[in-house]
Short mmCIF file of C-alpha atoms in Angstrom, two decimals:
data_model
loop_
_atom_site.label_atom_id
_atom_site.label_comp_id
_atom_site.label_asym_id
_atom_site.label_seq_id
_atom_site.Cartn_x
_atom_site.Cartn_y
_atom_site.Cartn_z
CA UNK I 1 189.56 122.64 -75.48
CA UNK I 2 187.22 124.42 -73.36
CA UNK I 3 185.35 122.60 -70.64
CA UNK I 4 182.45 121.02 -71.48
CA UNK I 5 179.94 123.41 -70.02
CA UNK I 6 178.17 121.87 -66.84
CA UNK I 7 175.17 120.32 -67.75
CA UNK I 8 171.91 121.36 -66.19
CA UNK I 9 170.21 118.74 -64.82
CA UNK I 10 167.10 117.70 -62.78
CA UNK I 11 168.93 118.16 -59.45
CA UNK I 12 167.05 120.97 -58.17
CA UNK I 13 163.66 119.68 -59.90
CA UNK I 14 164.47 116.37 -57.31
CA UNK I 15 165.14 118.64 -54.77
CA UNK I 16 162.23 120.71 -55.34
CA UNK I 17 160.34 117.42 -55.48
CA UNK I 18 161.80 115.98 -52.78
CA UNK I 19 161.50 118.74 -50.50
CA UNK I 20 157.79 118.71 -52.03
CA UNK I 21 157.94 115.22 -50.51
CA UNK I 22 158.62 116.43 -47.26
CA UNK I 23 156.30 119.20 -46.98
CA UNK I 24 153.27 116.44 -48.28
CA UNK I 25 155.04 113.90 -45.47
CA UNK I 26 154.48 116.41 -43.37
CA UNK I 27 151.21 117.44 -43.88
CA UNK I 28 150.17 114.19 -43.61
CA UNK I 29 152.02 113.43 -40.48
CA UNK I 30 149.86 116.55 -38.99
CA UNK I 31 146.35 115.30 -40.42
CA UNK I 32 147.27 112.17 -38.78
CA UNK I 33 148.07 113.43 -35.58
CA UNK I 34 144.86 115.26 -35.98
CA UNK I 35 142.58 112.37 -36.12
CA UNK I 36 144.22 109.79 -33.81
CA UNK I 37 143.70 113.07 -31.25
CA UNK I 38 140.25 113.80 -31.61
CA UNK I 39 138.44 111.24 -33.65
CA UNK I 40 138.30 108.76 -30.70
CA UNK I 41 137.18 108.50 -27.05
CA UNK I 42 138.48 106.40 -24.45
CA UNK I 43 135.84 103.47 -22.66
CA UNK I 44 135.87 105.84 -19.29
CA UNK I 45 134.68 108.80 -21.67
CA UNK I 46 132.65 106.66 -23.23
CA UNK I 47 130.68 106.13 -20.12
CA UNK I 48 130.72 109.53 -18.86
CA UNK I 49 128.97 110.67 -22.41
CA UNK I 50 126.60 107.73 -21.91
CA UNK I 51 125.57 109.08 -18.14
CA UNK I 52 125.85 113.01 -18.97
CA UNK I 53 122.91 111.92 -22.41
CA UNK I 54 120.82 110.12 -19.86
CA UNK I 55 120.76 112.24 -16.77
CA UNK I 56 119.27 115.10 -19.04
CA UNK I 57 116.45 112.89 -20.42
CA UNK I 58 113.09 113.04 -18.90
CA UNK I 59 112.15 109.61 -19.20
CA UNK I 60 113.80 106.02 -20.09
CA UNK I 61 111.93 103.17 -21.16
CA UNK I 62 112.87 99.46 -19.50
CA UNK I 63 112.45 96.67 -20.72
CA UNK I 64 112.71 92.94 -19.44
CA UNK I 65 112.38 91.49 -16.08
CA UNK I 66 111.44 93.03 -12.87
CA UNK I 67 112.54 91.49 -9.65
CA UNK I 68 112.77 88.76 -8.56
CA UNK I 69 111.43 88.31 -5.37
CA UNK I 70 108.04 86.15 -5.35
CA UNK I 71 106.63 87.49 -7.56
CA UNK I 72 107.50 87.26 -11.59
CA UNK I 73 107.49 90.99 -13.63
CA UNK I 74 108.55 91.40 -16.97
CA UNK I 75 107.62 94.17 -19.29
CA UNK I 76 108.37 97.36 -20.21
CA UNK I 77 107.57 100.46 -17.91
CA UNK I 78 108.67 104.14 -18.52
CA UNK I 79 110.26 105.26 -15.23
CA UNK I 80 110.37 109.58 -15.36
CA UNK I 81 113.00 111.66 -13.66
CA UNK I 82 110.67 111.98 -10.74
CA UNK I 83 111.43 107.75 -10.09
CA UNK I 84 107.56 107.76 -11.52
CA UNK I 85 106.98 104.33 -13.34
CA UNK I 86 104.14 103.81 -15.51
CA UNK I 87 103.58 100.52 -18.30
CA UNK I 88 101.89 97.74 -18.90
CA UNK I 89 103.94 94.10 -17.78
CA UNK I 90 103.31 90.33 -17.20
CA UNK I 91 102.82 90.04 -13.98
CA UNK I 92 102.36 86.02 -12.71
CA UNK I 93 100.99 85.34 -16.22
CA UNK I 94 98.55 88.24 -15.68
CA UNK I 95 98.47 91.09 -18.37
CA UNK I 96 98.93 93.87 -15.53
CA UNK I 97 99.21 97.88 -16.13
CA UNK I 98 101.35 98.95 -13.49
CA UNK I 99 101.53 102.84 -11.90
CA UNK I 100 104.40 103.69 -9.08
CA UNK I 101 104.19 107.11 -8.01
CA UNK I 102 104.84 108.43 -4.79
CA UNK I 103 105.91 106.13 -2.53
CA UNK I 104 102.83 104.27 -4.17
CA UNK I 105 101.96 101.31 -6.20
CA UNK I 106 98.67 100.74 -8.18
CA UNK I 107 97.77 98.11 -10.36
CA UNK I 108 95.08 97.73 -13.48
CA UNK I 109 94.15 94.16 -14.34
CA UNK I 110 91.35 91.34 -14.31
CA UNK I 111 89.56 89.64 -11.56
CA UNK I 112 91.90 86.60 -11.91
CA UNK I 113 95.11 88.75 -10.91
CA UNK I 114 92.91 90.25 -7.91
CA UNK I 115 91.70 87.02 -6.53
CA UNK I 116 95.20 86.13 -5.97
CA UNK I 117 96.51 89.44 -4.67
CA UNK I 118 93.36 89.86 -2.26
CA UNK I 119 93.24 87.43 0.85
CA UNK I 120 90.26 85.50 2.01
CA UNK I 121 88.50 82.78 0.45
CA UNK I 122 85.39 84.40 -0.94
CA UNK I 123 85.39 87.03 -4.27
CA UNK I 124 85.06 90.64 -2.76
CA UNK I 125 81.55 91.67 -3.63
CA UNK I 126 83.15 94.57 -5.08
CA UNK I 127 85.30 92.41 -7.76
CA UNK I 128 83.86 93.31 -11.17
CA UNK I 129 84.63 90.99 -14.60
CA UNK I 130 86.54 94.04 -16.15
CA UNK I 131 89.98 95.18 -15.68
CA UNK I 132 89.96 97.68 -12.28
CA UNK I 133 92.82 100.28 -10.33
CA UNK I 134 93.97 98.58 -7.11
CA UNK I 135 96.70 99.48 -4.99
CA UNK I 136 99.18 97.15 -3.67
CA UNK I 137 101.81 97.10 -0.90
CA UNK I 138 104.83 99.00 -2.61
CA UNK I 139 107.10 95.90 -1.60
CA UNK I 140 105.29 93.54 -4.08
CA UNK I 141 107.39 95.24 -6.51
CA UNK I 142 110.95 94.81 -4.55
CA UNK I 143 112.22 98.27 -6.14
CA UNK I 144 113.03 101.98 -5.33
CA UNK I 145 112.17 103.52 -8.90
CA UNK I 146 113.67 106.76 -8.23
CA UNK I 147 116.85 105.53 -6.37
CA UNK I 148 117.44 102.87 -8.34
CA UNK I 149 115.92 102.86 -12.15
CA UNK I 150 115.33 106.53 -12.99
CA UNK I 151 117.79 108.30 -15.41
CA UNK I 152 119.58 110.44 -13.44
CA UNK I 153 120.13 106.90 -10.93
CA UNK I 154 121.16 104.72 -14.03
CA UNK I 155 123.06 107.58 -14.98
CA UNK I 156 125.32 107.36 -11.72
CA UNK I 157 125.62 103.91 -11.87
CA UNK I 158 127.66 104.61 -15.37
CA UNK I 159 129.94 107.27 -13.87
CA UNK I 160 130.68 105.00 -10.77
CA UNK I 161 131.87 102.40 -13.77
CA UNK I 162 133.52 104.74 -15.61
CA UNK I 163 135.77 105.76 -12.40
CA UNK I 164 136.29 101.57 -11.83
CA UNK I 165 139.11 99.60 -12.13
CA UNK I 166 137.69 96.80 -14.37
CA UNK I 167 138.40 97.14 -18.04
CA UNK I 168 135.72 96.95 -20.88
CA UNK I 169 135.11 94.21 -22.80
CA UNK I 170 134.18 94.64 -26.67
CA UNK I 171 131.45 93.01 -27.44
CA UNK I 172 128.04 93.06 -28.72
CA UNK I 173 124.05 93.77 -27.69
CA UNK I 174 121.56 92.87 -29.93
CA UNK I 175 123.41 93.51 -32.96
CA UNK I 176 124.71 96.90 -31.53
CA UNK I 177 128.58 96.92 -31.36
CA UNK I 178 128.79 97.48 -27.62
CA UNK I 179 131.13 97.41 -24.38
CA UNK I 180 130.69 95.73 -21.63
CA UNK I 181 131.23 96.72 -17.94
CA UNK I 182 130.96 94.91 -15.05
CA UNK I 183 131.29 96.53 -11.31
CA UNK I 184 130.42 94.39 -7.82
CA UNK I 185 126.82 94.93 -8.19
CA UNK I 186 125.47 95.15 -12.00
CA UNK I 187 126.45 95.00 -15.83
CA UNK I 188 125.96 97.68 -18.45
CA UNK I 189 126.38 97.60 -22.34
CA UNK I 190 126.82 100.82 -23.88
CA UNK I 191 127.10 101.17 -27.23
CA UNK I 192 130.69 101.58 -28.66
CA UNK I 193 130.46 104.69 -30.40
CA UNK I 194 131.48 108.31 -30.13
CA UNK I 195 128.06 109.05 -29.02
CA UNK I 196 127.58 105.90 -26.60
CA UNK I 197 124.55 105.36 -24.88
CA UNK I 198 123.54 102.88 -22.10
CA UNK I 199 121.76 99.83 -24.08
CA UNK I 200 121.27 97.26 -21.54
CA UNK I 201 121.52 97.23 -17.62
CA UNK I 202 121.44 93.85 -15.22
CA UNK I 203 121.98 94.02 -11.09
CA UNK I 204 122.26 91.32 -8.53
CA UNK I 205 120.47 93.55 -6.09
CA UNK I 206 117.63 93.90 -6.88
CA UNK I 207 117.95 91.67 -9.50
CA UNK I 208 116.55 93.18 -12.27
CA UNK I 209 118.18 92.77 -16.11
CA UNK I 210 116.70 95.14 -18.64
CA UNK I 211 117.05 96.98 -22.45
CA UNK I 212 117.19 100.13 -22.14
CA UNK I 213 114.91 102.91 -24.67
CA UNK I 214 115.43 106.42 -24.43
CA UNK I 215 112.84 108.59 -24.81
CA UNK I 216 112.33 111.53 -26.56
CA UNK I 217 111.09 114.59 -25.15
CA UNK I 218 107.87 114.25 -26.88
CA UNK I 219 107.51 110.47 -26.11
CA UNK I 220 108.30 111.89 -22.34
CA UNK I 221 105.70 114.25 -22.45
CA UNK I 222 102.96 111.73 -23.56
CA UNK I 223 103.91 108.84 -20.58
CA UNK I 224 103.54 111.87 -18.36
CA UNK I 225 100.12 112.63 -19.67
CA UNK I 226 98.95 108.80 -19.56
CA UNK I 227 100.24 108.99 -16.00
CA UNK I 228 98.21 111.95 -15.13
CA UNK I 229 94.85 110.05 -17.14
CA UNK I 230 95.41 107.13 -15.25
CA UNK I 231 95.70 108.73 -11.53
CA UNK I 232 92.49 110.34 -12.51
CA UNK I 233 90.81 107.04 -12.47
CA UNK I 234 92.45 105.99 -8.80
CA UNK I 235 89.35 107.88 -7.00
CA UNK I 236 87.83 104.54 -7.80
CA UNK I 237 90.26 101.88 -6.81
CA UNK I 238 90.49 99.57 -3.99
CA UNK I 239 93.27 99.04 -1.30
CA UNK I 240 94.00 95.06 -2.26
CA UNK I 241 96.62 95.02 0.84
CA UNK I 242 94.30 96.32 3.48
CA UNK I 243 91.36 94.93 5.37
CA UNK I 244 89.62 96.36 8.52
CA UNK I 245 88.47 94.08 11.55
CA UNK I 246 85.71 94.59 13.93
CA UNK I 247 85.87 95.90 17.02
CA UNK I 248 82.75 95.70 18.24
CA UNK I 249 78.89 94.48 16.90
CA UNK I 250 76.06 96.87 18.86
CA UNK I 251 73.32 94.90 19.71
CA UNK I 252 69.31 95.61 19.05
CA UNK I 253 67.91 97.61 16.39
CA UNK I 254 66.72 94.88 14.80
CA UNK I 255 63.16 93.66 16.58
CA UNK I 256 60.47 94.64 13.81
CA UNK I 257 60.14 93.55 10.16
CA UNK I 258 60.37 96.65 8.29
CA UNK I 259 63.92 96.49 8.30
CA UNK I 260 67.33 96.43 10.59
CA UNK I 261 69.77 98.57 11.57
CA UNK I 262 73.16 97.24 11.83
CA UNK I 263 75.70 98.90 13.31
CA UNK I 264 79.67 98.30 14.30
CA UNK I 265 82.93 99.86 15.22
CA UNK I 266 85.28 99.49 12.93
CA UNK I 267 89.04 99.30 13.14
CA UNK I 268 91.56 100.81 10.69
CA UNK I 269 93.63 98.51 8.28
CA UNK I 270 97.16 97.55 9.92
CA UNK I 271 99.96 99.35 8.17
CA UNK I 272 97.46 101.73 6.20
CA UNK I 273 98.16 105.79 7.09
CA UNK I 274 95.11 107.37 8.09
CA UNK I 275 93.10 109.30 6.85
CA UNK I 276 91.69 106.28 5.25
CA UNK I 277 88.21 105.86 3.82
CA UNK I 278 85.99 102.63 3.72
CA UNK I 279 83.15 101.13 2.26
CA UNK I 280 81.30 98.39 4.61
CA UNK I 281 78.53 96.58 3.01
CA UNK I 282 76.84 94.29 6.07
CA UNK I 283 74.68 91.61 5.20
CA UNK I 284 72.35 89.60 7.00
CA UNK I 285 71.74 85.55 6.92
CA UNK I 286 69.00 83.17 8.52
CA UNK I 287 70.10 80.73 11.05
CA UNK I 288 73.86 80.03 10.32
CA UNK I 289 76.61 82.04 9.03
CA UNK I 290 76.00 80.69 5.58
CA UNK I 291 72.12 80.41 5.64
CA UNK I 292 69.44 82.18 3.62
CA UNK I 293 70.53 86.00 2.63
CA UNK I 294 67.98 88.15 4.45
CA UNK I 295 69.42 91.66 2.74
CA UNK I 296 72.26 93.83 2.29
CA UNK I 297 73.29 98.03 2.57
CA UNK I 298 76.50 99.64 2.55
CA UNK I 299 77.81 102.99 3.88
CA UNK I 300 81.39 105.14 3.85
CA UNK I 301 83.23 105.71 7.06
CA UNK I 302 86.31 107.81 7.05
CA UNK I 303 89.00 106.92 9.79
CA UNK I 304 90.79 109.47 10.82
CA UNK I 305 93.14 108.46 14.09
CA UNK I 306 93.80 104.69 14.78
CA UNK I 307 90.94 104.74 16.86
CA UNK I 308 87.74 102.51 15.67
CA UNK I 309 84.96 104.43 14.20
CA UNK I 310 81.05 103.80 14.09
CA UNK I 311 79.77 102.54 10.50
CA UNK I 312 76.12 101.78 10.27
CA UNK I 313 72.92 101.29 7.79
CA UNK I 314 69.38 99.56 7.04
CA UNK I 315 68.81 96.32 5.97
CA UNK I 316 65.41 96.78 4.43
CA UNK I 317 64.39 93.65 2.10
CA UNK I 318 61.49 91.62 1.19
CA UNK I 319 63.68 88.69 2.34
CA UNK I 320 64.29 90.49 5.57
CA UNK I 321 60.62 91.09 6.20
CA UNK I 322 59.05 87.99 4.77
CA UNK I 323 61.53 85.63 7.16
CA UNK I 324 60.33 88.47 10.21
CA UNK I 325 57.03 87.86 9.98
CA UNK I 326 57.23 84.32 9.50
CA UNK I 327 59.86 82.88 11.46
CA UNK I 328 62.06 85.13 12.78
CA UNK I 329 64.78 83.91 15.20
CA UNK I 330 68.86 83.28 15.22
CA UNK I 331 70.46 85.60 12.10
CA UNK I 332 74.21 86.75 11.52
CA UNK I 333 75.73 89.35 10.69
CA UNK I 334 78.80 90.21 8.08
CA UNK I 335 80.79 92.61 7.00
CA UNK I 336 82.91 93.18 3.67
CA UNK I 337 85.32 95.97 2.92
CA UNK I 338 86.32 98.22 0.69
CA UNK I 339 89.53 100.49 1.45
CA UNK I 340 89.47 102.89 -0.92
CA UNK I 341 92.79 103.22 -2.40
CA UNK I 342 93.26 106.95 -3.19
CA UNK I 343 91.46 109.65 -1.68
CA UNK I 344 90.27 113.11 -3.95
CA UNK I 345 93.46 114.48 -2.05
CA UNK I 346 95.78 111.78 -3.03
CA UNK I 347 94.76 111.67 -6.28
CA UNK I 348 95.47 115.80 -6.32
CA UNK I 349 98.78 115.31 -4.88
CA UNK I 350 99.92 112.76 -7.36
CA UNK I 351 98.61 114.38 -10.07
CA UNK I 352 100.01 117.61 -9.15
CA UNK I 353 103.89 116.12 -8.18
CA UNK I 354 103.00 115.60 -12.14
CA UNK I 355 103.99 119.24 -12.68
CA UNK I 356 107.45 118.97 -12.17
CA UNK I 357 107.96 116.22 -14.47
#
């Protein structure tokens, strides 16, 4: 009896199948090897994304507190590439625009905030109800924008954590999913992503803790333009930080009752640059330093060296002439100030350094 003739089976279909198996396994294997390569970036290239997105913007927005030296800021300002920073913040429960630029720092706000940024005990007679430009000594605000807040600084501060020793912590920021990195001076959140970017930043010195908005370039282009609108209003601003003495009253000019001539040498402000310009207004009073008001005038002197300059005008008044031909006798004289707090050719300057923004 013949053999039974070998029966054809499904051994190479298996092995076809099988070796199917392998080449899907495989393939698989690759794709996954794909994506665990390049579908994830470490927290040290996390950071370095996060400063290489902000050192190429022209502007961030902060947000949150300020300082915190005497006095209390919190707000948001826009701080540009140049370290210029422009916004509006609560500044000793005063609504307060603020403007840094240039080594600079002016303030916009009400007569309340002035009264206590202004020394002496008696309202400046050039005080107004409305909200007015004033510059202040830079240190009021305890920070170096451009050295320390703009986005090319903030940007270093998240390469010098990215080349740290400390690991990340996963966390969250205001609902963000979010690492955390702490170095010997500050904090930063950036946002846990493949395209991180810095969320929140907090330092010890200066102690400032603040949310973090980046700006678009058109966002950019419009602080930049509210900058330049508000520098344009600075030719009328006062210098809330400096006050001239006198160095000398001149005596006479004053022995008829058509008017008086007062006249005095006037010192530059301490720890103002020169040129500077002032407005005196003198006044005149009856008997005492606080008696009757016999008249007023003002004039513009412009101080060039440290040297004290001549500033005079005319009192002419029916008060001043009236009390003459009456009475006459004893009267004082005063003097307010006005340091004007950006000259046409500061003003130019800033708004020109504007340019390169």
């Amino acid at each position: 009896m013949p053999p039974a003739p070998r029966k054809r089976g499904n051994g190479p279909l298996i092995a076809l199948l099988v070796g199917g198996g392998l080449v899907v396994v495989l393939i698989v294997a690759v794709v996954a090897v794909v994506l665990v390569s390049s579908g994830g970036k470490t927290p040290e290239e996390k950071l370095r994304a996060a400063a290489d997105g902000l050192s190429a913007d022209a502007a961030v927005g902060l947000e949150g507190d300020f300082g915190g030296g005497a006095n209390s800021v919190r707000g948001e300002l826009s701080i540009t590439k140049g370290g210029r920073a422009y916004g509006a913040v609560t500044w000793n429960n005063s609504e307060v625009t603020v403007l840094a630029t240039d080594g600079m720092l002016f303030a916009k706000a009400g007569a309340a905030f002035w009264k206590q940024q202004i020394s002496g005990s008696e309202t400046p007679y050039y005080l107004e109800d409305g909200e007015q430009w004033g510059r202040l000594n830079p240190d009021e605000i305890d920070l170096k924008f451009k050295e320390e807040l703009s986005p090319a600084a903030l940007a270093a501060k998240l390469d010098a954590a990215a080349g740290g020793t400390v690991d990340p912590v996963e966390t969250s920021w205001k609902g963000t999913k979010a690492l955390k990195v702490s170095t010997f001076s500050s904090t930063l959140y950036i946002s846990d992503s493949d395209d991180p970017e810095l969320l929140h930043y907090e330092a010890t010195t200066p102690r400032v803790a603040l949310d973090v908005n980046t700006k678009s370039s058109s966002q950019s282009a419009t602080v930049v333009s509210n900058m330049r609108t508000s520098m344009g209003e600075l030719k009328d601003s006062f210098n809330a930080s400096a006050r001239p003495t006198i160095a000398e009253w001149k005596k006479g000019n004053c022995q008829d009752d058509s008017g008086c001539t007062v006249q005095a040498q006037i010192r530059p402000p301490y720890g103002v640059g020169t040129p500077v310009s002032v407005e005196i207004q003198f006044s005149l009073t009856a008997k005492s330093l606080t008696g009757k008001s016999l008249g007023k005038c003002s004039t513009t002197i412009t101080i060039k060296t440290e040297s004290p300059v001549w500033a005079s005008c005319r009192v002419k008044s029916s008060a001043w002439t009236s009390w003459a031909e009456k009475t006459g006798g004893t009267f004082y004289k005063h003097a307010d100030y006005k340091v004007i707090g950006a000259t046409a050719s500061e003003v130019q300057a800033m708004q020109s350094g504007l340019d390169s923004e």
